[in-house]
PDB file of C-alpha atoms and ligand atoms in Angstrom:
ATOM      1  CA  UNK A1157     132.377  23.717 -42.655  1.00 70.00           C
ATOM      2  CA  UNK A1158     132.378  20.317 -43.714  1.00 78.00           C
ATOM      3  CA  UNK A1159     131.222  16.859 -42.621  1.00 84.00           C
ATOM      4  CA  UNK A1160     134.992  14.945 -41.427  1.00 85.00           C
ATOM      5  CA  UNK A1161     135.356  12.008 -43.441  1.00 91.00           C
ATOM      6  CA  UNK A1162     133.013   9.186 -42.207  1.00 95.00           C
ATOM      7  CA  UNK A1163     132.479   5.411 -43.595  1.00 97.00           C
ATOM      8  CA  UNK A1164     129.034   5.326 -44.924  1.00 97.00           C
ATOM      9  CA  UNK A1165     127.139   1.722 -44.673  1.00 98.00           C
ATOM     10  CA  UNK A1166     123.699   0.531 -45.704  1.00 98.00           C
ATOM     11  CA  UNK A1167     122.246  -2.357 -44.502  1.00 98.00           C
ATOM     12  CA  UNK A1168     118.962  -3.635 -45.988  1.00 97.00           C
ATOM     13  CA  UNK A1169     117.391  -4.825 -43.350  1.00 98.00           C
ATOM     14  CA  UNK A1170     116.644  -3.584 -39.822  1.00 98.00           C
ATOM     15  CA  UNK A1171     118.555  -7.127 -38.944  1.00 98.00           C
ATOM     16  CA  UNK A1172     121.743  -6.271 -40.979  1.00 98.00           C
ATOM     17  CA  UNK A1173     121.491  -2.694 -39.174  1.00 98.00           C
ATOM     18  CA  UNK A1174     121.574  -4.153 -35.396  1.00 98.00           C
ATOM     19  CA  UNK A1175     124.124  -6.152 -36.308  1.00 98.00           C
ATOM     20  CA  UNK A1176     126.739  -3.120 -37.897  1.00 98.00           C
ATOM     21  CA  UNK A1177     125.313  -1.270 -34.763  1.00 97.00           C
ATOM     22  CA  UNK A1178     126.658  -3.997 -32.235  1.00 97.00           C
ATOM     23  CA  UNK A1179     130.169  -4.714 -34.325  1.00 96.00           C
ATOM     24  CA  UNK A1180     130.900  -1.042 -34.575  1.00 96.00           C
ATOM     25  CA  UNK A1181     129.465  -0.101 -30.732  1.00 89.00           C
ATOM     26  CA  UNK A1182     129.641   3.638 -30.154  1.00 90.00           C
ATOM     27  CA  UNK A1183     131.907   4.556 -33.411  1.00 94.00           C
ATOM     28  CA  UNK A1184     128.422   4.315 -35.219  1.00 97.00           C
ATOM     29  CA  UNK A1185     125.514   6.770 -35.751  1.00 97.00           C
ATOM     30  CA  UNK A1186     122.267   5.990 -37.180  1.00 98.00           C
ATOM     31  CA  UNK A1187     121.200   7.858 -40.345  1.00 98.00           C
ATOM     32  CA  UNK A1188     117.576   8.782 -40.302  1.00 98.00           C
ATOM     33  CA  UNK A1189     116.622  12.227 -42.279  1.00 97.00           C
ATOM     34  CA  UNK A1190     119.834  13.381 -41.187  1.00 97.00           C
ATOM     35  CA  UNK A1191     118.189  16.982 -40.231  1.00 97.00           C
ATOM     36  CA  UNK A1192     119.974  17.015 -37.535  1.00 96.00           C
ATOM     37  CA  UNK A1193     122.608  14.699 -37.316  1.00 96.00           C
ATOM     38  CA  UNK A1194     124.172  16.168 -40.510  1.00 95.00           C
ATOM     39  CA  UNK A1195     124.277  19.848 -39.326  1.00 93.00           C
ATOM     40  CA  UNK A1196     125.835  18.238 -35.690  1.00 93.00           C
ATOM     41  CA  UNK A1197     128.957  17.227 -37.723  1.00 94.00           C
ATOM     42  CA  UNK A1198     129.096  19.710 -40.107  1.00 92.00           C
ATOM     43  CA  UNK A1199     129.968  21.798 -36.666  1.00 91.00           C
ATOM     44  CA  UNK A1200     131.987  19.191 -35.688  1.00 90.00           C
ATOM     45  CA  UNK A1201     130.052  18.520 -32.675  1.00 90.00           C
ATOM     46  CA  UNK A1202     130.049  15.015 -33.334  1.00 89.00           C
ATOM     47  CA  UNK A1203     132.562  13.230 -35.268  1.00 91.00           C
ATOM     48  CA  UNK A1204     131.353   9.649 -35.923  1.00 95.00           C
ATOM     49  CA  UNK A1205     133.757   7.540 -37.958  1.00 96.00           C
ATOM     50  CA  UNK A1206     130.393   5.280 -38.881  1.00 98.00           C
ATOM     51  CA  UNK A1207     126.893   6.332 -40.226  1.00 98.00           C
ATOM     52  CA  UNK A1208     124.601   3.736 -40.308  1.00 98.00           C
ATOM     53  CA  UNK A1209     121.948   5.099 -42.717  1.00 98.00           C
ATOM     54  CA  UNK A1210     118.294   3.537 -42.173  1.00 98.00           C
ATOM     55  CA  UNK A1211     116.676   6.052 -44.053  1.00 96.00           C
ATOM     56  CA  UNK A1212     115.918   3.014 -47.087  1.00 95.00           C
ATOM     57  CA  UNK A1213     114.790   0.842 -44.640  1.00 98.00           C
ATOM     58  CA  UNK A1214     110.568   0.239 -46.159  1.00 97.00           C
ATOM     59  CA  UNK A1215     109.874  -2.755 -43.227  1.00 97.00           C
ATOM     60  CA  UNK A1216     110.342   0.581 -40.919  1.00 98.00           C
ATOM     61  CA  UNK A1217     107.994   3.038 -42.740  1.00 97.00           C
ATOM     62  CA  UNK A1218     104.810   1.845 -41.749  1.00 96.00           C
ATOM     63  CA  UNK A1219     101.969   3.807 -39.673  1.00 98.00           C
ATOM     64  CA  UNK A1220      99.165   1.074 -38.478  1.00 98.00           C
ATOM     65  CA  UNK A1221      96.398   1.619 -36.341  1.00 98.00           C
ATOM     66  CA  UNK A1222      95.410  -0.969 -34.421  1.00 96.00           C
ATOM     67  CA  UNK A1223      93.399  -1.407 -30.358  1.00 94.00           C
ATOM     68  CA  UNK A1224      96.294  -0.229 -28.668  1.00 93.00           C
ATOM     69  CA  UNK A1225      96.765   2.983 -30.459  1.00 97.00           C
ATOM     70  CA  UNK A1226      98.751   4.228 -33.496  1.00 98.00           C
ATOM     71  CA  UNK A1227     102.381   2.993 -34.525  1.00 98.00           C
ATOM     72  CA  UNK A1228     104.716   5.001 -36.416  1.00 98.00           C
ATOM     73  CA  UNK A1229     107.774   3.495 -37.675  1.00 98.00           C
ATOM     74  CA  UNK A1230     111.069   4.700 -37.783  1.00 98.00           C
ATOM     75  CA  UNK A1231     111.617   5.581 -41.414  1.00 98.00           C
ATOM     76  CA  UNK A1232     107.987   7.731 -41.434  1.00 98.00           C
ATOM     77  CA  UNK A1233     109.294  11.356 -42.178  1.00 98.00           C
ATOM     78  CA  UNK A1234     107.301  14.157 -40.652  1.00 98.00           C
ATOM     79  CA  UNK A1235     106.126  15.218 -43.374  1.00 98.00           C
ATOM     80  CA  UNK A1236     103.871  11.547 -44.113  1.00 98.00           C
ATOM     81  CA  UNK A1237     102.634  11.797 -40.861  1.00 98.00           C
ATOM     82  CA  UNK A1238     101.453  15.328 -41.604  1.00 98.00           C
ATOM     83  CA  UNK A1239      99.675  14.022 -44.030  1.00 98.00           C
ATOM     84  CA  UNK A1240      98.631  10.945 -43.206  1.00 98.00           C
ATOM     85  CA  UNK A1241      94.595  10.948 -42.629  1.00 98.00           C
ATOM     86  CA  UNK A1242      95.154   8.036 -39.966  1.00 97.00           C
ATOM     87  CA  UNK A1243      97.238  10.693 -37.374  1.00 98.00           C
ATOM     88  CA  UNK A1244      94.714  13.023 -37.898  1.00 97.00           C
ATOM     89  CA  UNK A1245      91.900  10.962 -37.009  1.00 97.00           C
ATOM     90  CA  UNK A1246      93.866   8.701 -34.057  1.00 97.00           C
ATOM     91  CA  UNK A1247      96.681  10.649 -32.775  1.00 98.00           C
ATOM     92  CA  UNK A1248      95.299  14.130 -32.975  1.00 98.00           C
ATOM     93  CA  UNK A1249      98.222  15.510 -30.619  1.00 98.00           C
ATOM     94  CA  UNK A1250     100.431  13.924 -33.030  1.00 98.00           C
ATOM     95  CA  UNK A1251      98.943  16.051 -36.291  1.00 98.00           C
ATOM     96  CA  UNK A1252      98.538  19.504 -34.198  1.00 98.00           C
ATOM     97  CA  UNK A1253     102.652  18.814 -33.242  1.00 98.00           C
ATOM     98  CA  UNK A1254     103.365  18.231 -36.795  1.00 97.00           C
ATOM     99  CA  UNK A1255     103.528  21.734 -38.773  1.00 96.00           C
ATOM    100  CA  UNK A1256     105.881  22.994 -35.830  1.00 95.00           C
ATOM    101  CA  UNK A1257     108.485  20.950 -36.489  1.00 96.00           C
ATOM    102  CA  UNK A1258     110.633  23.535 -38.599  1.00 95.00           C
ATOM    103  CA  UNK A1259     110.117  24.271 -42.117  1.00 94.00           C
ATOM    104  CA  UNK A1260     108.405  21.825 -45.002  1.00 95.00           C
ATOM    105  CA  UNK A1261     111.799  20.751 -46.248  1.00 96.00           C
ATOM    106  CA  UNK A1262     112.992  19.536 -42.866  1.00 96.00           C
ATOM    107  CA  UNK A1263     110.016  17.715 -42.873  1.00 97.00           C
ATOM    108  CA  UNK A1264     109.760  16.293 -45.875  1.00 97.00           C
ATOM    109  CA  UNK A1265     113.516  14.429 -44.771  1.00 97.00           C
ATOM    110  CA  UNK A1266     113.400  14.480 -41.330  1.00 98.00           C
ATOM    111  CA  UNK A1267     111.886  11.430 -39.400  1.00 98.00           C
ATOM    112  CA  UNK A1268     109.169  11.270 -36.426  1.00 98.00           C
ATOM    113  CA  UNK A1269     111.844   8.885 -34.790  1.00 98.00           C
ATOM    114  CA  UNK A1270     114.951  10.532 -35.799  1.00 98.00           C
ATOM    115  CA  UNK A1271     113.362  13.518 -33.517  1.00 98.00           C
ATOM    116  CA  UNK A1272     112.496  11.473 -30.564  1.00 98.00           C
ATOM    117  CA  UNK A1273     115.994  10.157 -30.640  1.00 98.00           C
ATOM    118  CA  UNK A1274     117.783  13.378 -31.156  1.00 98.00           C
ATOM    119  CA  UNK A1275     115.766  14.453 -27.618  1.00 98.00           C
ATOM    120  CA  UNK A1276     116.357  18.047 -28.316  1.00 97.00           C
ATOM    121  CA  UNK A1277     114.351  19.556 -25.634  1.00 96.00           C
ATOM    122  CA  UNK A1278     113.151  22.242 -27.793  1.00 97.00           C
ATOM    123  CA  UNK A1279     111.619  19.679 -30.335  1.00 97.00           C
ATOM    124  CA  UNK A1280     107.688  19.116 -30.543  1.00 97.00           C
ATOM    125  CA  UNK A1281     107.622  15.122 -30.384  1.00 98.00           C
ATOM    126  CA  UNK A1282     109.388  14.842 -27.249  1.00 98.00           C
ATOM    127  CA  UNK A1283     106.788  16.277 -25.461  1.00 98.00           C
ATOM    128  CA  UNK A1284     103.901  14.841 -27.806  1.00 98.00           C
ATOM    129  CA  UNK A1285     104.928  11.342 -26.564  1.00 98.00           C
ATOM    130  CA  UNK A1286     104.902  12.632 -23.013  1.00 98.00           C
ATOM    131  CA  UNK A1287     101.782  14.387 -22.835  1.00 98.00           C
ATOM    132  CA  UNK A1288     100.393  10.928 -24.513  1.00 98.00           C
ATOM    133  CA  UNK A1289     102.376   8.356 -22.209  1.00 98.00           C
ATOM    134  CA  UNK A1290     104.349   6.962 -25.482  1.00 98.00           C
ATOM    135  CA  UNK A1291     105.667   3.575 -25.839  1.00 98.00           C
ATOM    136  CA  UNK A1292     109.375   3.749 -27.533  1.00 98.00           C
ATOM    137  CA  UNK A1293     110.147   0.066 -29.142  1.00 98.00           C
ATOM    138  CA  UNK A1294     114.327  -0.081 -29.354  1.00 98.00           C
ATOM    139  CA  UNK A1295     116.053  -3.403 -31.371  1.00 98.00           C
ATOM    140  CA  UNK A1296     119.584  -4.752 -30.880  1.00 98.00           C
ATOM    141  CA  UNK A1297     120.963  -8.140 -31.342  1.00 98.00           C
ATOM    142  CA  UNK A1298     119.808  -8.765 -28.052  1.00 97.00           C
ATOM    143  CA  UNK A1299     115.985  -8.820 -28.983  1.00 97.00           C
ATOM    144  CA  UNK A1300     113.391  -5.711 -28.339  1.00 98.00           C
ATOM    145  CA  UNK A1301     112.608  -3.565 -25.674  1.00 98.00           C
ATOM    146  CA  UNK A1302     109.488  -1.635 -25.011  1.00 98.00           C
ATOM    147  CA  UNK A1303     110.442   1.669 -22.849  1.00 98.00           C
ATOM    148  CA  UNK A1304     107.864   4.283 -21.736  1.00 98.00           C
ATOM    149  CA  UNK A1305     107.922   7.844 -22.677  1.00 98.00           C
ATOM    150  CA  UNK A1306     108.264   9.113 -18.881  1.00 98.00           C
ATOM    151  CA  UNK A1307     111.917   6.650 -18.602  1.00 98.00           C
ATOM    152  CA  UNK A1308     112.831   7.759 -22.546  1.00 98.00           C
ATOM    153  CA  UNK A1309     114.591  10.895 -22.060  1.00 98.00           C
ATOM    154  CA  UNK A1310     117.346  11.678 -19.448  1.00 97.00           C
ATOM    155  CA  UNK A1311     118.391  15.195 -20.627  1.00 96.00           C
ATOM    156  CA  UNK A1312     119.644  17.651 -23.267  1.00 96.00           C
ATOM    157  CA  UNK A1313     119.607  15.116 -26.207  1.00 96.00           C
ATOM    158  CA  UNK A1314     120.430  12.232 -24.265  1.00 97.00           C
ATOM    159  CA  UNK A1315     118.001   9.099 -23.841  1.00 98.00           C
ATOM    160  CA  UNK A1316     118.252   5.837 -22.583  1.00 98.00           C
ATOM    161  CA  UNK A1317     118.618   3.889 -25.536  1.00 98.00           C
ATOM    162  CA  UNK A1318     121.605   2.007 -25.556  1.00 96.00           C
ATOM    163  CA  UNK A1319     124.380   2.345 -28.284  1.00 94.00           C
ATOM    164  CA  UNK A1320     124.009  -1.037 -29.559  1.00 96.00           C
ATOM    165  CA  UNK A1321     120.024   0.079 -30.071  1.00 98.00           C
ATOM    166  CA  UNK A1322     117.517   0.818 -32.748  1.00 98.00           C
ATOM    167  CA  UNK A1323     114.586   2.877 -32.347  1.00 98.00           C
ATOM    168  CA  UNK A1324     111.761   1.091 -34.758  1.00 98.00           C
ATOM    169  CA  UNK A1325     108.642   2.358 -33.591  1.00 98.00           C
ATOM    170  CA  UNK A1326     106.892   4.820 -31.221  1.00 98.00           C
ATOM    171  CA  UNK A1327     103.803   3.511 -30.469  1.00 98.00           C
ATOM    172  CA  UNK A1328     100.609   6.292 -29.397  1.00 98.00           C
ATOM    173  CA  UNK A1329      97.495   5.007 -27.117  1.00 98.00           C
ATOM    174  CA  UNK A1330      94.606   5.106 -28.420  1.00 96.00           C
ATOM    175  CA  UNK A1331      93.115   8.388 -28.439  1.00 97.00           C
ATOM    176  CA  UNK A1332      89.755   8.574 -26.488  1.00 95.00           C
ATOM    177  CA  UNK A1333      86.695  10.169 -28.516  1.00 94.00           C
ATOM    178  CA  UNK A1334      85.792  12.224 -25.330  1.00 95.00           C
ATOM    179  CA  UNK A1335      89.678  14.261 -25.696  1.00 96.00           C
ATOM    180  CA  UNK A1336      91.067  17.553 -27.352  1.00 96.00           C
ATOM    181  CA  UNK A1337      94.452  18.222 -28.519  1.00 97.00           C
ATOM    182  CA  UNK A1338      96.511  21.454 -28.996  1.00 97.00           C
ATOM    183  CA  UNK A1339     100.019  22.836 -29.566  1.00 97.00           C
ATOM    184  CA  UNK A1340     101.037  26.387 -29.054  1.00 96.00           C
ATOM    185  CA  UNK A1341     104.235  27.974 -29.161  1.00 96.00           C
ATOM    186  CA  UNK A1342     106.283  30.903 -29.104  1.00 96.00           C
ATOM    187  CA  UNK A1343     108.954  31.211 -31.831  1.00 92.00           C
ATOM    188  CA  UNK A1344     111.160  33.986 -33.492  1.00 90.00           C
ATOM    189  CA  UNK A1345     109.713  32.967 -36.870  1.00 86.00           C
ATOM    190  CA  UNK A1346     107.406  30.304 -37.702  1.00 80.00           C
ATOM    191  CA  UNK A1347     109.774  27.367 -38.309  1.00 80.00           C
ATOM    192  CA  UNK A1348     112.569  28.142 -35.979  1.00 87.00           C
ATOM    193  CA  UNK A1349     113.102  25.679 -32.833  1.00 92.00           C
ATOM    194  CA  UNK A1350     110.085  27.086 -30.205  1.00 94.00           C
ATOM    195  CA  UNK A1351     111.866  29.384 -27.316  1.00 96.00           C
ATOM    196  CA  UNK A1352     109.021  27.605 -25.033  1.00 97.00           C
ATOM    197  CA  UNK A1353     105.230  25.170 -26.217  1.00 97.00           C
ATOM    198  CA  UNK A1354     102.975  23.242 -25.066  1.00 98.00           C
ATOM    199  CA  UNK A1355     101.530  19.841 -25.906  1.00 98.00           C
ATOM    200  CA  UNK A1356      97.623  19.596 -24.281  1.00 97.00           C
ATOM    201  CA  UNK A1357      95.588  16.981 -24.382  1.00 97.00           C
ATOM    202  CA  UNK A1358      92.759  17.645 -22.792  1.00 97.00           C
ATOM    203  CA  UNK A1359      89.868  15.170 -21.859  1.00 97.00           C
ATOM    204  CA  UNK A1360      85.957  16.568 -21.239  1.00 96.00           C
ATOM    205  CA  UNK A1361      83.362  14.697 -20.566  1.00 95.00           C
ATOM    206  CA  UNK A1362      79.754  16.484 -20.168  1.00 93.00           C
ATOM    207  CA  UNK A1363      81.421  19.549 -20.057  1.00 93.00           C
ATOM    208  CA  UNK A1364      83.874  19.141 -17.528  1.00 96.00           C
ATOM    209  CA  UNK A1365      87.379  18.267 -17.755  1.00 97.00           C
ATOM    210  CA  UNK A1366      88.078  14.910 -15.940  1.00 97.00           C
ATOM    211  CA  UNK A1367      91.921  14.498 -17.344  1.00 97.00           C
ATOM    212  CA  UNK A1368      94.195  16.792 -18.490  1.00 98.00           C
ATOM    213  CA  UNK A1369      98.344  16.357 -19.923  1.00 98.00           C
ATOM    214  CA  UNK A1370     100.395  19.421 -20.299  1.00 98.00           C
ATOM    215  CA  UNK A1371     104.100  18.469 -21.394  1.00 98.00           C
ATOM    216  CA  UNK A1372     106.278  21.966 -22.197  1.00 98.00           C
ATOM    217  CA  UNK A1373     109.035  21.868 -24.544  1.00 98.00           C
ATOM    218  CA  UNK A1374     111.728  24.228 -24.453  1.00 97.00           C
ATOM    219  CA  UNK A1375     112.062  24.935 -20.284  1.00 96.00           C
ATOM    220  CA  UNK A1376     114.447  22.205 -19.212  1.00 97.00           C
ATOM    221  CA  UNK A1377     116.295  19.776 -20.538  1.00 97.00           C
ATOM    222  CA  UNK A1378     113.933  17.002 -21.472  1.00 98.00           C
ATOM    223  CA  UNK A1379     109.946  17.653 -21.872  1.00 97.00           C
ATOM    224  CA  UNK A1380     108.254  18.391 -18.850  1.00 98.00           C
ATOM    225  CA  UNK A1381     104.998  17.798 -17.524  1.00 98.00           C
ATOM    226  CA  UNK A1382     103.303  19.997 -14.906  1.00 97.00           C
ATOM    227  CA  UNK A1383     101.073  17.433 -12.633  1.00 96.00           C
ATOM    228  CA  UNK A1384     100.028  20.315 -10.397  1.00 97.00           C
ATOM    229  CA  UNK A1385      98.778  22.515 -13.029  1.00 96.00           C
ATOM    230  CA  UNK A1386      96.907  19.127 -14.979  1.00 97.00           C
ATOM    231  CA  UNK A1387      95.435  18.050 -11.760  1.00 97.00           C
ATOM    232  CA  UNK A1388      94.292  22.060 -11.195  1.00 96.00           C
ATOM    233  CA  UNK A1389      92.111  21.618 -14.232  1.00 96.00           C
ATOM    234  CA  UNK A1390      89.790  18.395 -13.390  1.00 97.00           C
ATOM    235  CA  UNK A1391      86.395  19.156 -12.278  1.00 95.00           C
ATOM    236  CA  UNK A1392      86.710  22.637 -14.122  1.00 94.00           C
ATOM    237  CA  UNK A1393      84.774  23.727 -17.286  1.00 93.00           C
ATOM    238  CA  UNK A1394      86.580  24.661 -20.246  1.00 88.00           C
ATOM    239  CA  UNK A1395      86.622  28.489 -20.296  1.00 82.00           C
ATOM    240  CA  UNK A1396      86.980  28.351 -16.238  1.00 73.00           C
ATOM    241  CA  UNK A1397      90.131  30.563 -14.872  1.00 73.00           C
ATOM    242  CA  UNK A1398      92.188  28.215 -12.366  1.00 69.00           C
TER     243      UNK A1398
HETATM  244  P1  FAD B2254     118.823  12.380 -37.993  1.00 87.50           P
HETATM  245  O1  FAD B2254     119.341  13.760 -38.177  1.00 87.50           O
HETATM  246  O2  FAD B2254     119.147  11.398 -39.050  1.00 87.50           O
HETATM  247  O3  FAD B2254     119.332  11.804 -36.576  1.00 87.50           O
HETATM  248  C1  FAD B2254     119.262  12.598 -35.407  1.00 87.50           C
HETATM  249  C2  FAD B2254     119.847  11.805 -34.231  1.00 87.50           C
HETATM  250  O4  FAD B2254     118.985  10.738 -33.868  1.00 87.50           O
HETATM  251  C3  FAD B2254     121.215  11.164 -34.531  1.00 87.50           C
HETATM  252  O5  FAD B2254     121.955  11.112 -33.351  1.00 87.50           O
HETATM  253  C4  FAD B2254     120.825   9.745 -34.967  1.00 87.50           C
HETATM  254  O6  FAD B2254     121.868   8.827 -34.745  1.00 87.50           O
HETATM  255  C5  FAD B2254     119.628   9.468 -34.070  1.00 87.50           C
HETATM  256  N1  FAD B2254     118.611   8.592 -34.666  1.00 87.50           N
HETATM  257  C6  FAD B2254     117.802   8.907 -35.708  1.00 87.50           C
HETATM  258  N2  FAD B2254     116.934   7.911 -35.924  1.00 87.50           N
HETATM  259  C7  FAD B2254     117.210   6.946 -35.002  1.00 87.50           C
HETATM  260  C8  FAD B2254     116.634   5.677 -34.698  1.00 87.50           C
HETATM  261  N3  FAD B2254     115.584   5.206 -35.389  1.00 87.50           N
HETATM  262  N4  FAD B2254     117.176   4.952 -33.676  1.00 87.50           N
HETATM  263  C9  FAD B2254     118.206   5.435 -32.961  1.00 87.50           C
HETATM  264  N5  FAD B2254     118.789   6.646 -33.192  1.00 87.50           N
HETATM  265  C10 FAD B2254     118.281   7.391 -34.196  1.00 87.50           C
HETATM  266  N6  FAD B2254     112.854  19.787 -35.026  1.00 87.50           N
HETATM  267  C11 FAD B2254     111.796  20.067 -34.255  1.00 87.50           C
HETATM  268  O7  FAD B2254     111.315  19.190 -33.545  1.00 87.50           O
HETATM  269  N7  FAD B2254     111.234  21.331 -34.239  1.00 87.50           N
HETATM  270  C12 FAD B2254     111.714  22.349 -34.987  1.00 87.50           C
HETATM  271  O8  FAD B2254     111.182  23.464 -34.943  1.00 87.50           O
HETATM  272  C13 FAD B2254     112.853  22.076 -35.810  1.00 87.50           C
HETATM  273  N8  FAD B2254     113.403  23.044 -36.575  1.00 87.50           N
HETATM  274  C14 FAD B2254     114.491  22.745 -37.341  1.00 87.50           C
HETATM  275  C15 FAD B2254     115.048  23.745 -38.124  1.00 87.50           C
HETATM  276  C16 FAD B2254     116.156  23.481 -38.905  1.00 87.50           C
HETATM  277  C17 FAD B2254     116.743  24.591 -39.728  1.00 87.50           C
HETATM  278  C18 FAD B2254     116.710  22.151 -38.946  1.00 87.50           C
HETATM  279  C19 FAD B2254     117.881  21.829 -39.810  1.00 87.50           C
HETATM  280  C20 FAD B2254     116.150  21.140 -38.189  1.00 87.50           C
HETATM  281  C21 FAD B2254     115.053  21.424 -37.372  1.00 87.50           C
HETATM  282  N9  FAD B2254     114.482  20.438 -36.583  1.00 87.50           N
HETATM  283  C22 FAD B2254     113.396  20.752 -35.800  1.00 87.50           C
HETATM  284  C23 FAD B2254     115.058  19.063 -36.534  1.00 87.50           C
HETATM  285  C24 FAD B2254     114.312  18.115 -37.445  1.00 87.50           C
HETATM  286  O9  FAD B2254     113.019  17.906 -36.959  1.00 87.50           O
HETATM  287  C25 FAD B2254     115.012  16.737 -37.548  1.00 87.50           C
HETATM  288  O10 FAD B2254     114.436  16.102 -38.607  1.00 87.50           O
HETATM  289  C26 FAD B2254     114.866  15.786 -36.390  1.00 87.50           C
HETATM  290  O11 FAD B2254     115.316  16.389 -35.237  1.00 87.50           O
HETATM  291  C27 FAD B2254     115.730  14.543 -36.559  1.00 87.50           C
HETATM  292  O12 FAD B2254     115.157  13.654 -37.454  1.00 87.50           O
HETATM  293  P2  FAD B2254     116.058  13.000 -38.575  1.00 87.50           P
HETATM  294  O13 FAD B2254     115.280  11.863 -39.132  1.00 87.50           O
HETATM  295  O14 FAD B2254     116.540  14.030 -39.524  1.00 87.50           O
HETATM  296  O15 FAD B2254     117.269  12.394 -37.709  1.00 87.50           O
END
């Protein structure tokens, strides 16, 4: 099927975008890589009469690493993220998530953002932020917002940004030396969406785990983290059955 007829805008500037976003309210989608939001209306699961495409947007495509972690901007597509040597080195959860998300293609158009925002549960950076305690940054015309990954997302592919909003960055903490990071899954073929994962970030200090963050993706309807199993861990070694 095809897309339904839609009014395509442009804005050069992440100002000029806010301000389409508030005059056209909830009659406008933003445009990332469009991996997703493209095949949605192609189904005709959504039918927005306005796409508001950011993809262009260079102010947005920076990853800096600074004291308070690494920031990823909103135009970053998986796929320079993947490769960029500053995830690997300062948001290691962030690189292991990376080479699940679907195929290289996808990856090369779709965003980091564009997948937080989509919130399917079933995506790896949902629960990447989680298991990290993300910050989300969101723009309007009303100024900026900082919202926590924990308050971000509300259910299947719903959030709590607002229509009017903008997601510019996702902001990672810094990563402590002392931590290890892993993602596993369980897929048809390598690729697909994962029928269930898990985002770990494990902390061990002299041999013995003193924090732990498991977030699943896939088993509800946002990301889920499992404080009973993470707090079963500390004091054990690595290797230990629990
Ligand atoms: P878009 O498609 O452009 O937008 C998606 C949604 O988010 C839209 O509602 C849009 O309005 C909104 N949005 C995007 N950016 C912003 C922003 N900055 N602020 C506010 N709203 C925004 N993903 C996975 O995680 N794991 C997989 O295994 C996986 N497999 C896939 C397999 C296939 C065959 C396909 C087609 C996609 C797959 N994806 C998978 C999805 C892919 O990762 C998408 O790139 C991602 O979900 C959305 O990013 P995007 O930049 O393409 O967003």
């Amino acid at each position: 099927m095809k897309n339904p007829p839609f009014e395509y805008h442009c804005p050069g500037s992440l100002n000029e975008a806010v301000t389409l976003l508030a005059e056209l309210g909830d009659d406008a989608k933003i445009l990332a890589g469009g991996q997703s939001l493209l095949p949605v209306m192609a189904l005709r699961l959504g039918t927005p009469p306005h796409i508001i495409d950011i993809g262009g947007l260079t102010e947005l495509a920076d990853i800096t690493v600074g004291s308070d972690g690494v920031t990823i901007g909103a135009t970053v597509r998986h796929r320079a993220a993947e490769t960029s040597d500053d995830i690997a080195r300062h948001a290691p959860l962030v690189a292991a998530a990376l080479p699940h998300v679907g195929h290289r293609a996808i990856r090369t158009r779709g965003t980091v953002l564009g997948s937080i925002a989509h919130a399917d549960p079933a995506a790896e950076m949902p629960a990447v932020c989680l298991a990290t305690g993300a910050t989300m940054v969101a723009r309007s015309v009303d100024g900026e917002r900082e919202i926590a990954a924990a308050d971000f997302f509300e259910g299947y592919l719903t959030t709590v940004l607002h229509d009017n909003e903008i997601l510019t960055h996702v902001r990672f903490p810094a990563w402590p030396a002392t931590a290890g990071a892993a993602v596993v899954e369980i897929s048809r073929r390598h690729g697909d969406y994962a029928l269930v994962g898990l985002a770990c970030k494990v902390d061990v200090t002299e041999g013995e785990i003193t924090s732990a963050a498991l977030s699943f993706l896939g088993v509800s309807g946002t990301p889920v983290r499992v404080t009973r199993a993470e707090q079963s861990l500390v004091g054990k070694t690595p290797g230990d059955t629990v």
